[in-house]
Amino acid sequence: MLVVKNAEQLQREDEAAKNAKIEAEREATQPRIVDNLAAHVHKCWTTAKSHKVDIADRLTNCLRRRKGEYSPQKLAQIKEQGGSEIYMNLTGTKVHAAKAWLSDLFASSNDRPFHIEATPVPELPPEIAQSMISIAIQNAMMTAGSQQEVMAMTEQVLKQHEERIKSEINEEAEARMEKMAEYIEDMMVEGDFRGEFDAFLDDLVTYPFAILKGPIYRKQKRVKWVQDKQTGKHVAKMEDKLVRKFRRVSPFDFYPSPSTTNIGDHWHIEHVRFTPSTLTSMRGSKGYNSQNIAMALNDHRLGLRQWVFEDSERERLEGKRNFNHHQYENIDGLEFTGWIQGKQLLEWGIEQQINDPYEEYPVTVVVVGNYTIKASVNPDPNGKPGYYKATFRSIPNSFCGEALAEIIEDIQDAANATMRALINNMAIGAQPQIAIDLAQIPQGANITSIHPGKIWQFSSKGVNGAGQSKPGINFFSPDIKANELLTVYEKFERYADDKSGIPAYAYGSDQAAGAGKTASGLSMLMNAASKSMKEVVRAVDIHVIEPLVSNLYTSAMIDPDVPEDIKGDAQVKARGSDALMHKEATAMRQAEFLATTNNPTDMQIIGLEGRRVLLDSAAKAADLPSDRFVPTEDELRQKLMQEMAAVQQQAAAQGQVPQ
């Protein structure tokens, strides 16, 4: 058959062939370009891996101490001396107590760990402010006659209502920010922020630093209500949705550059792991190099684990098996995040968004083996790397802080030595020691077996024929120093309380003395003990919560899919360590204030609207669903108007004028 095509079809085929040729040429040249970029990442990786040797030893030491295990070298020394190998895990107790304390502060059922408030002079969309001014002008026109009177009264009305307009603008801004806070909270819930943040807190109380990453943009299947065109009813349907995910990054997998003090100062590398199916699904995705992914998958069958940092001891401590190269199912990769000069990016083939060759650009590069599978300029509008770090106790000008396990390291070692001595002393003193004069024991007698009714044979003559005045066997018991050793151990326990800032009575112990025997005294001690934990909470507020939520706020402001009625001028603030630490005290004071102001005189001052605000605040402080029983301001105003109208109708029906 003869195929007949018109000119338009032939032109489209020619354009498609040209585009396919251009794409093939681009794919052919891309491996060489990105391989050069992979070489740069590997060079940085070698530097960071060498720099992290000492840090990795510290991380492993902290994990051992949390689990209550001796290092192989220390255990060998203990076995050489003989005796008990007991490990009194004070560190594990303090770590779990610190984690529970922080979780209780951050994971309240109703409180967000942040709040968004309008700036002192909020900038709303121009049409909002113009609408409020127009209402004031319309009011002036209704009472004025001529045009001159309108102009004169408009200026006068604007001056008179300036404060009211500012107040309405502030109210509008606050309402928008409350909606924005709810929107961001919804994003965080969908992105599994709570679960990952809990794992982040685990790292914070265990290691010298903890890392949280986000937002990570992923497509996920979510249920969405759509309208059926035939029936007109809304039905549930699975659709792809862009979700902002969050992930805790293990300190073992994070490799900062030697020059890094704070994240964003320089480059850093994350050791990432892919399953073959995950890596395969990335082929054809936007921003990924399909050909390099295929080559990396092919090399995976030969093993890629040999060049990754050795972490078999870590896997053992985490309860994982030690895999050989041929048994390891995951594919190791490196995710480089940092600043690179635009000239280098152009040489490597990254041309998107590179306007100035001498400017530093934030980039993200993902390398698997010797292949770059992704290279892009950081899409964050502020150029932030998307990683957030906090430490339990910071050290000036140092990337790593001081871990809780390291703070009480010397006390833990001393407590272990004391308890080993106690166990050994009790073991020796629990059974009698026996001294035997071999000169009086007949040759061949079994002196190693002792049992009830045993008959001991002695010779009345010594080896020189001289009589013996002492018995041939003597039983004695060494002194047991249990009380002294227990007193020393209890001293070390109290030193651990003081040095860690986490006293035993903070997690339920009844050993508090002095002021701790009374409720008010214990409250004072708890408040004093919380100061060290406030420092940790403040570090998380400043370095994790505020920048992360600010990132989400900025992305929501420039996202066209976000509703316009929640956008506005705002500043993000964490809830604050003081507010979190004193939730119970605050709730108690609010309850007292409610009871104090519940009288006719105070009610005339604050009014029903003021009482509504107090009730709403007290209910939220007590983690109660205030929206279920406390009316909003509009609902209360409408209710009052209805009651007033009902009174007027009743008075009119009775022919009376209401006072």
XYZ file of C-alpha atoms in Angstrom:
659
model
C 0.000 0.000 0.000
C 1.140 3.525 -0.740
C 1.070 5.840 2.295
C 0.026 9.377 1.427
C 1.109 12.208 3.756
C 0.448 15.888 3.482
C 3.040 18.627 3.928
C 2.114 19.291 7.553
C 2.648 15.631 8.533
C 6.009 15.515 6.770
C 7.094 18.702 8.543
C 6.135 17.290 11.959
C 8.084 14.086 11.250
C 11.151 16.093 10.218
C 10.978 18.162 13.430
C 10.555 15.001 15.522
C 13.578 13.412 13.817
C 15.668 16.536 14.445
C 14.633 16.663 18.105
C 15.432 12.969 18.538
C 18.876 13.519 17.011
C 19.561 16.493 19.316
C 18.433 14.472 22.347
C 20.630 11.523 21.304
C 23.635 13.820 20.930
C 22.934 15.354 24.333
C 22.649 11.930 25.972
C 25.863 10.850 24.238
C 27.833 13.771 25.634
C 26.216 13.837 29.076
C 28.011 10.804 30.603
C 31.431 12.342 29.944
C 30.378 15.678 31.459
C 28.719 14.269 34.552
C 31.563 11.796 35.085
C 33.815 14.804 35.598
C 31.321 16.040 38.173
C 31.308 12.603 39.819
C 35.097 12.784 40.031
C 34.813 16.094 41.893
C 32.304 14.575 44.347
C 34.606 11.588 44.922
C 37.495 13.945 45.613
C 35.432 15.779 48.220
C 34.243 12.434 49.579
C 37.824 11.257 50.141
C 38.606 14.465 52.042
C 35.463 14.287 54.171
C 35.924 10.585 54.928
C 39.480 11.143 56.183
C 38.321 14.100 58.243
C 35.551 12.062 59.873
C 37.688 9.195 61.182
C 37.904 10.659 64.679
C 34.257 11.743 64.610
C 33.187 8.220 63.595
C 35.084 6.808 66.594
C 33.207 9.237 68.853
C 29.864 8.222 67.327
C 30.604 4.531 67.866
C 31.743 5.198 71.430
C 28.505 7.080 72.186
C 26.378 4.273 70.773
C 28.294 1.685 72.836
C 27.802 3.691 76.016
C 24.092 4.106 75.362
C 23.743 0.341 74.935
C 25.993 -0.372 77.937
C 28.864 -2.182 76.196
C 32.594 -2.010 76.724
C 34.890 -1.353 73.791
C 36.792 -4.453 72.601
C 40.050 -3.073 74.030
C 38.545 -2.357 77.470
C 36.771 -5.712 77.580
C 40.049 -7.485 76.798
C 41.747 -5.685 79.704
C 38.935 -6.658 82.099
C 39.077 -10.302 81.011
C 42.845 -10.315 81.449
C 42.449 -9.243 85.081
C 39.576 -11.661 85.620
C 36.435 -11.127 87.651
C 33.142 -9.404 86.858
C 32.352 -7.764 83.496
C 29.293 -5.871 84.766
C 28.402 -2.539 83.097
C 26.264 -0.186 85.194
C 24.516 1.709 82.422
C 24.099 5.177 83.935
C 24.508 6.637 80.450
C 21.592 4.690 79.002
C 19.345 5.818 81.859
C 20.256 9.489 81.361
C 19.866 9.243 77.579
C 16.390 7.716 77.819
C 15.371 10.261 80.463
C 16.584 13.156 78.291
C 14.737 11.762 75.272
C 11.519 11.372 77.287
C 11.880 14.908 78.639
C 12.380 16.448 75.194
C 9.589 14.359 73.667
C 7.192 15.548 76.348
C 8.096 19.153 75.586
C 7.929 19.001 71.792
C 5.237 16.370 71.212
C 2.268 17.949 72.975
C -1.059 16.756 71.588
C -2.349 20.202 70.583
C 0.609 22.595 70.665
C 2.646 23.164 67.545
C 6.408 23.502 68.091
C 6.161 26.850 66.284
C 3.862 29.773 65.701
C 3.590 32.278 62.865
C 2.766 35.840 63.752
C 2.277 38.954 61.671
C 5.044 41.533 61.593
C 4.515 44.802 63.543
C 3.572 46.568 60.287
C 2.090 43.763 58.165
C 2.065 44.060 54.381
C -1.093 42.527 52.980
C -2.039 42.290 49.323
C -2.846 45.850 48.115
C -6.468 45.009 47.344
C -7.136 44.110 51.008
C -5.960 47.464 52.374
C -7.659 49.307 49.505
C -10.930 47.553 50.288
C -10.828 48.760 53.900
C -10.096 52.337 52.785
C -12.931 52.166 50.232
C -15.412 51.236 52.958
C -14.392 54.332 54.942
C -14.759 56.534 51.828
C -18.213 55.108 51.087
C -19.284 55.963 54.612
C -18.118 59.550 54.014
C -20.028 59.786 50.723
C -23.251 58.653 52.358
C -23.197 61.601 54.775
C -21.796 64.255 52.378
C -23.540 66.361 49.742
C -21.320 68.047 47.150
C -18.071 66.741 45.677
C -16.057 69.238 47.741
C -17.711 68.003 50.900
C -16.937 64.422 49.886
C -13.221 65.225 49.433
C -13.040 67.139 52.704
C -14.870 64.453 54.652
C -12.865 61.641 53.056
C -9.626 63.079 54.412
C -11.247 63.668 57.771
C -12.744 60.153 57.888
C -9.413 58.551 56.972
C -7.720 60.401 59.799
C -10.475 59.487 62.229
C -10.466 55.838 61.181
C -6.697 55.463 60.731
C -6.263 53.469 63.936
C -9.344 51.375 63.185
C -8.058 50.586 59.680
C -4.663 49.623 61.115
C -6.394 47.427 63.685
C -8.467 45.714 60.992
C -5.350 45.160 58.885
C -3.598 43.602 61.884
C -6.618 41.390 62.580
C -6.714 40.290 58.950
C -2.967 39.558 59.044
C -3.306 37.522 62.246
C -6.193 35.519 60.803
C -4.174 34.793 57.667
C -1.148 33.721 59.704
C -3.243 31.332 61.778
C -4.459 29.752 58.540
C -0.872 29.645 57.255
C 0.239 27.912 60.464
C -2.502 25.293 60.002
C -1.479 24.828 56.358
C 2.188 24.315 57.303
C 1.214 21.960 60.110
C -0.766 19.914 57.578
C 2.303 19.767 55.302
C 4.412 18.558 58.211
C 1.880 15.878 59.146
C 1.714 14.588 55.562
C 5.519 14.590 55.382
C 5.852 12.396 58.524
C 7.612 15.182 60.398
C 6.581 13.899 63.808
C 8.082 10.429 63.349
C 11.311 11.711 61.845
C 11.616 14.439 64.477
C 11.305 11.773 67.177
C 14.224 9.881 65.584
C 16.104 13.198 65.399
C 15.652 13.640 69.168
C 17.067 10.141 69.673
C 20.213 11.205 67.826
C 20.336 14.505 69.724
C 20.602 12.804 73.134
C 22.956 10.083 71.868
C 25.521 11.618 69.508
C 27.633 14.801 69.295
C 25.216 16.163 66.660
C 21.857 15.353 65.067
C 20.680 16.083 61.511
C 17.165 16.628 60.127
C 16.552 16.978 56.391
C 13.627 18.544 54.591
C 11.563 19.364 52.773
C 12.205 16.586 50.253
C 9.751 16.779 47.375
C 8.215 13.409 46.497
C 5.176 12.241 44.551
C 2.859 9.975 46.488
C -0.492 8.358 45.877
C -3.134 10.092 47.987
C -6.913 9.842 48.216
C -8.688 12.846 46.715
C -12.388 13.607 46.388
C -13.377 14.277 42.769
C -16.781 14.842 41.195
C -18.102 12.099 38.946
C -19.192 13.665 35.641
C -21.993 11.156 35.131
C -23.579 11.006 38.588
C -22.421 14.385 39.889
C -21.433 12.782 43.203
C -18.020 13.107 44.782
C -16.044 9.865 44.882
C -12.654 8.973 46.357
C -9.895 8.578 43.808
C -6.170 7.878 44.052
C -4.075 10.620 42.491
C -0.436 11.674 42.523
C 0.268 14.489 44.947
C 3.470 16.422 45.530
C 4.340 15.923 49.189
C 7.076 17.588 51.227
C 8.798 14.803 53.162
C 11.156 15.033 56.129
C 13.893 12.610 57.095
C 16.271 12.158 59.972
C 19.812 11.638 58.722
C 22.010 9.361 60.803
C 25.168 11.130 62.044
C 27.092 8.117 60.737
C 25.897 8.977 57.209
C 26.668 12.707 57.292
C 30.121 13.891 56.201
C 30.831 17.625 56.606
C 33.797 19.291 54.957
C 36.759 20.048 57.260
C 35.922 23.777 57.038
C 32.282 23.427 58.108
C 31.135 24.807 61.451
C 27.467 25.360 60.630
C 25.495 23.711 57.853
C 25.614 25.941 54.803
C 29.123 27.261 55.485
C 30.638 24.938 52.903
C 29.828 21.634 51.233
C 28.813 18.360 52.861
C 28.032 14.834 51.670
C 25.341 12.411 52.762
C 25.795 8.675 52.331
C 22.475 7.579 50.790
C 21.178 4.119 50.013
C 18.898 3.037 47.193
C 17.164 -0.236 46.495
C 17.416 -1.428 42.880
C 13.673 -0.889 42.421
C 13.850 2.679 43.774
C 16.748 3.533 41.498
C 14.974 1.954 38.535
C 11.852 4.047 39.188
C 13.948 7.215 38.908
C 14.665 6.565 35.231
C 12.752 9.068 33.166
C 12.036 11.315 36.169
C 12.709 15.005 35.821
C 16.246 15.952 36.783
C 17.666 12.410 36.645
C 20.050 10.962 34.052
C 18.434 7.752 32.800
C 21.516 6.449 30.991
C 23.764 6.849 34.028
C 21.167 5.171 36.236
C 21.159 2.181 33.877
C 24.970 1.995 33.987
C 24.961 2.235 37.790
C 22.379 -0.556 37.998
C 24.572 -2.711 35.793
C 27.619 -2.073 37.988
C 25.582 -2.817 41.103
C 25.649 -6.493 40.190
C 29.430 -6.283 40.571
C 29.167 -4.584 43.971
C 29.480 -0.900 44.881
C 29.937 -1.247 48.632
C 33.709 -1.541 48.643
C 34.336 2.221 48.450
C 31.883 3.180 51.205
C 33.055 3.996 54.722
C 33.474 0.881 56.851
C 30.626 0.712 59.361
C 30.396 -2.955 60.389
C 30.716 -2.088 64.098
C 27.876 0.403 63.750
C 25.682 -2.205 62.065
C 26.403 -4.658 64.876
C 25.495 -2.114 67.560
C 22.292 -1.239 65.672
C 21.311 -4.911 65.599
C 21.974 -5.479 61.910
C 23.835 -8.306 60.252
C 27.286 -7.770 58.801
C 26.804 -8.239 55.060
C 29.444 -9.275 52.610
C 29.709 -7.306 49.382
C 27.817 -9.924 47.374
C 25.048 -10.176 50.009
C 24.386 -6.446 50.337
C 21.075 -5.587 48.637
C 21.169 -1.772 48.769
C 23.012 0.472 46.342
C 25.243 3.064 47.989
C 25.386 6.619 46.734
C 26.644 10.058 47.694
C 24.551 13.222 47.794
C 26.760 16.295 47.564
C 25.275 19.618 48.715
C 27.261 22.826 48.604
C 28.333 25.912 46.709
C 30.168 25.681 43.376
C 31.293 28.466 41.062
C 29.103 29.015 38.024
C 32.090 28.655 35.673
C 32.722 25.102 36.890
C 29.043 24.222 36.544
C 29.045 25.470 32.950
C 32.133 23.387 32.219
C 30.394 20.334 33.681
C 27.328 20.888 31.521
C 24.899 22.403 34.040
C 23.514 25.410 32.172
C 20.162 25.913 33.901
C 19.906 29.047 36.044
C 23.619 29.878 35.590
C 23.598 33.587 34.767
C 26.945 34.705 36.204
C 29.978 32.398 35.741
C 31.752 33.943 38.741
C 28.868 33.641 41.191
C 28.643 30.774 43.702
C 25.566 28.588 43.167
C 24.013 26.118 45.626
C 23.866 22.702 43.946
C 22.803 19.165 44.753
C 24.647 16.286 43.067
C 23.784 12.590 43.522
C 26.500 10.101 42.553
C 26.200 6.307 42.390
C 29.496 4.571 41.781
C 31.277 6.544 39.091
C 28.114 8.032 37.612
C 26.220 11.214 38.383
C 22.519 10.381 38.306
C 21.343 13.872 39.270
C 22.870 17.345 39.174
C 20.796 20.465 39.700
C 20.874 23.922 41.191
C 19.215 23.923 44.616
C 15.545 24.852 44.043
C 15.204 26.445 47.483
C 14.366 30.150 46.956
C 16.779 31.166 49.725
C 19.544 28.840 48.586
C 19.395 26.868 51.852
C 20.797 23.326 51.764
C 17.756 21.719 53.407
C 19.735 20.181 56.294
C 19.394 21.289 59.923
C 21.761 20.488 62.797
C 21.524 20.692 66.583
C 23.799 19.549 69.412
C 23.091 18.559 72.998
C 25.856 20.858 74.227
C 27.561 23.112 71.714
C 31.289 23.756 71.447
C 32.253 27.165 69.981
C 33.659 27.042 66.422
C 33.130 23.288 66.189
C 30.717 21.337 63.995
C 30.316 18.608 66.617
C 29.067 19.369 70.068
C 29.464 17.319 73.208
C 27.214 14.302 73.520
C 25.458 13.414 76.765
C 27.423 10.150 76.859
C 30.670 12.124 76.576
C 29.664 14.577 79.322
C 29.409 11.802 81.922
C 32.017 9.525 80.355
C 34.490 9.704 83.263
C 31.710 9.182 85.817
C 30.422 6.161 83.885
C 33.884 4.593 83.813
C 34.430 5.243 87.533
C 31.001 3.800 88.385
C 31.753 0.695 86.332
C 35.108 0.205 88.082
C 33.451 0.634 91.488
C 30.713 -1.855 90.712
C 33.166 -4.412 89.291
C 35.186 -4.115 92.496
C 32.009 -4.579 94.536
C 30.952 -7.709 92.647
C 34.451 -9.177 92.828
C 34.686 -8.407 96.560
C 31.306 -9.980 97.254
C 32.191 -13.042 95.180
C 35.435 -13.530 97.106
C 33.822 -12.909 100.486
C 30.747 -15.071 99.829
C 32.709 -18.327 100.249
C 35.431 -19.156 102.785
C 39.055 -19.031 101.765
C 41.205 -22.013 102.801
C 44.875 -22.070 103.778
C 46.469 -25.550 103.815
C 49.878 -26.519 105.203
C 51.134 -28.969 102.612
C 53.769 -30.280 105.049
C 50.994 -31.854 107.172
C 48.912 -33.232 104.288
C 49.648 -36.802 103.267
C 50.977 -37.159 99.752
C 48.220 -37.727 97.160
C 45.365 -36.293 99.277
C 42.637 -34.437 97.305
C 42.598 -30.908 98.693
C 40.470 -29.349 95.936
C 37.225 -31.081 96.945
C 35.330 -29.820 99.983
C 32.017 -31.357 101.137
C 30.099 -31.875 104.367
C 31.551 -34.710 106.472
C 34.921 -34.639 104.735
C 37.744 -36.192 106.812
C 41.079 -34.380 106.713
C 44.272 -36.350 107.418
C 47.211 -34.582 109.016
C 50.638 -35.739 110.123
C 51.765 -34.719 113.587
C 55.330 -34.470 112.340
C 56.557 -31.890 109.897
C 58.927 -32.497 107.040
C 61.884 -32.324 109.466
C 60.258 -34.553 112.083
C 59.397 -31.636 114.343
C 55.943 -31.468 115.851
C 53.466 -28.930 114.543
C 51.650 -26.570 116.890
C 49.306 -25.182 114.230
C 46.487 -27.031 112.426
C 47.190 -28.087 108.865
C 44.103 -26.298 107.471
C 42.713 -22.861 108.250
C 39.386 -21.358 107.102
C 38.932 -17.578 106.904
C 36.735 -15.010 105.095
C 38.053 -11.792 103.461
C 36.467 -8.541 104.570
C 33.428 -7.516 102.510
C 33.556 -3.783 101.670
C 30.060 -3.659 100.183
C 28.831 -0.691 102.221
C 31.889 1.407 101.443
C 31.765 0.572 97.730
C 28.008 1.196 97.524
C 28.506 4.597 99.149
C 31.146 5.439 96.544
C 28.870 4.250 93.736
C 25.965 6.360 95.026
C 28.303 9.362 95.036
C 29.052 8.756 91.364
C 25.316 8.511 90.651
C 24.769 11.947 92.200
C 27.744 13.347 90.300
C 26.123 12.043 87.098
C 22.907 13.881 88.051
C 24.776 17.155 88.524
C 27.030 16.886 85.493
C 24.347 15.784 83.045
C 21.725 18.232 84.328
C 19.187 15.383 84.484
C 18.575 14.520 88.163
C 17.031 11.223 89.140
C 13.882 12.848 90.539
C 13.219 14.328 87.065
C 12.265 10.878 85.781
C 10.360 9.495 88.774
C 12.957 8.592 91.386
C 11.972 9.168 95.037
C 15.532 9.831 96.144
C 15.146 13.609 96.284
C 16.264 14.991 99.614
C 15.728 18.247 101.455
C 13.492 20.578 99.456
C 12.517 17.705 97.172
C 10.413 16.169 99.937
C 7.687 18.795 99.465
C 5.614 19.594 96.369
C 6.690 23.243 96.201
C 10.303 22.348 96.906
C 10.304 19.671 94.207
C 8.803 22.186 91.760
C 11.646 24.597 92.537
C 14.234 21.862 92.020
C 12.618 20.806 88.734
C 12.639 24.392 87.523
C 16.339 24.714 88.377
C 17.166 21.370 86.757
C 15.317 22.325 83.598
C 17.786 25.115 82.806
C 20.223 22.771 81.082
C 17.385 21.192 79.117
C 16.148 24.656 78.159
C 19.485 25.211 76.460
C 18.967 22.083 74.364
C 15.400 23.117 73.475
C 16.594 26.611 72.575
C 19.243 25.135 70.239
C 16.574 23.060 68.466
C 14.324 26.128 68.242
C 16.989 28.351 66.685
C 18.792 25.895 64.423
C 16.030 23.457 63.382
C 12.423 24.531 63.976
C 12.608 28.194 62.928
C 14.672 27.761 59.718
C 12.701 24.684 58.635
C 9.287 26.337 59.126
C 10.604 29.529 57.499
C 11.564 27.416 54.497
C 8.043 25.965 54.320
C 6.516 29.435 54.731
C 8.579 30.856 51.867
C 7.743 27.950 49.561
C 4.027 28.308 50.401
C 4.105 32.059 49.703
C 5.447 31.573 46.159
C 3.391 28.442 45.397
C 0.507 29.385 43.038
C -1.525 26.372 44.239
C -1.654 27.666 47.817
C -4.866 29.621 48.597
C -4.341 33.375 48.465
C -6.319 34.065 51.639
C -3.584 32.528 53.840
C -0.670 34.528 52.447
C 0.692 37.566 54.223
C 3.642 39.286 55.869
C 4.822 37.160 58.783
C 7.705 36.029 60.894
C 8.257 32.490 62.177
C 9.063 31.869 65.813
C 9.549 28.626 67.691
C 7.337 28.083 70.693
C 10.313 28.826 72.921
C 11.918 26.805 75.677
C 10.384 28.920 78.446
C 6.827 28.484 77.135
C 7.333 24.741 76.675
C 8.977 24.207 80.028
C 6.213 25.906 82.009
C 3.096 24.584 80.303
C 1.681 23.180 83.530
C 2.482 26.326 85.509
C 0.949 28.470 82.775
C -2.232 26.392 82.716
C -2.487 26.690 86.507
C -2.078 30.481 86.433
C -4.678 30.798 83.676
C -7.151 28.730 85.699
C -6.505 30.948 88.731
C -7.001 34.082 86.624
C -10.280 32.727 85.251
C -11.555 32.108 88.773
C -10.362 35.521 89.997
C -12.057 37.489 87.201
C -15.336 35.586 87.456
C -17.162 38.409 89.221
C -19.550 41.188 88.063
C -16.983 43.991 88.391
C -14.325 42.315 86.264
C -16.917 41.092 83.761
C -17.949 44.715 83.143
C -14.307 45.507 82.344
C -13.372 42.577 80.086
C -16.847 41.853 78.705
C -18.033 38.630 77.114
C -15.501 38.897 74.282
C -12.623 39.163 76.755
C -14.017 36.203 78.685
C -14.158 34.208 75.453
C -10.444 34.916 74.821
C -9.535 33.762 78.346
C -11.569 30.567 78.015
C -10.047 29.774 74.638
C -6.493 30.330 75.901
C -7.045 28.272 79.075
C -8.565 25.383 77.112
C -5.633 25.289 74.684
C -3.120 25.390 77.543
C -4.887 22.376 79.069
C -4.767 20.507 75.705
C -8.572 20.642 75.402
C -10.411 20.963 72.052
C -11.503 24.573 72.572
C -13.011 24.824 69.084
C -15.754 22.380 70.131
C -17.230 24.421 72.975
C -15.711 27.932 72.857
C -17.388 30.045 70.133
C -15.360 32.152 67.748
C -15.499 35.950 67.894
C -17.978 36.093 65.002
C -20.154 33.353 66.484
C -20.272 35.137 69.852
C -21.109 38.486 68.212
C -23.874 36.854 66.168
C -25.264 35.160 69.261
C -25.353 38.453 71.178
C -27.129 40.170 68.263
C -29.733 37.394 68.155
C -30.335 37.691 71.886
C -30.694 41.472 71.602
C -33.128 41.126 68.691
C -35.157 38.605 70.700
C -35.345 41.025 73.647
C -36.477 43.858 71.352
C -39.168 41.687 69.767
C -40.421 40.634 73.179
C -40.500 44.251 74.371
C -42.316 45.365 71.198
C -44.876 42.614 71.663
C -45.541 43.843 75.186
C -45.626 47.486 74.038
C -42.566 48.429 76.075
C -39.272 50.063 75.157
C -36.272 48.052 76.367
C -33.923 49.919 78.665
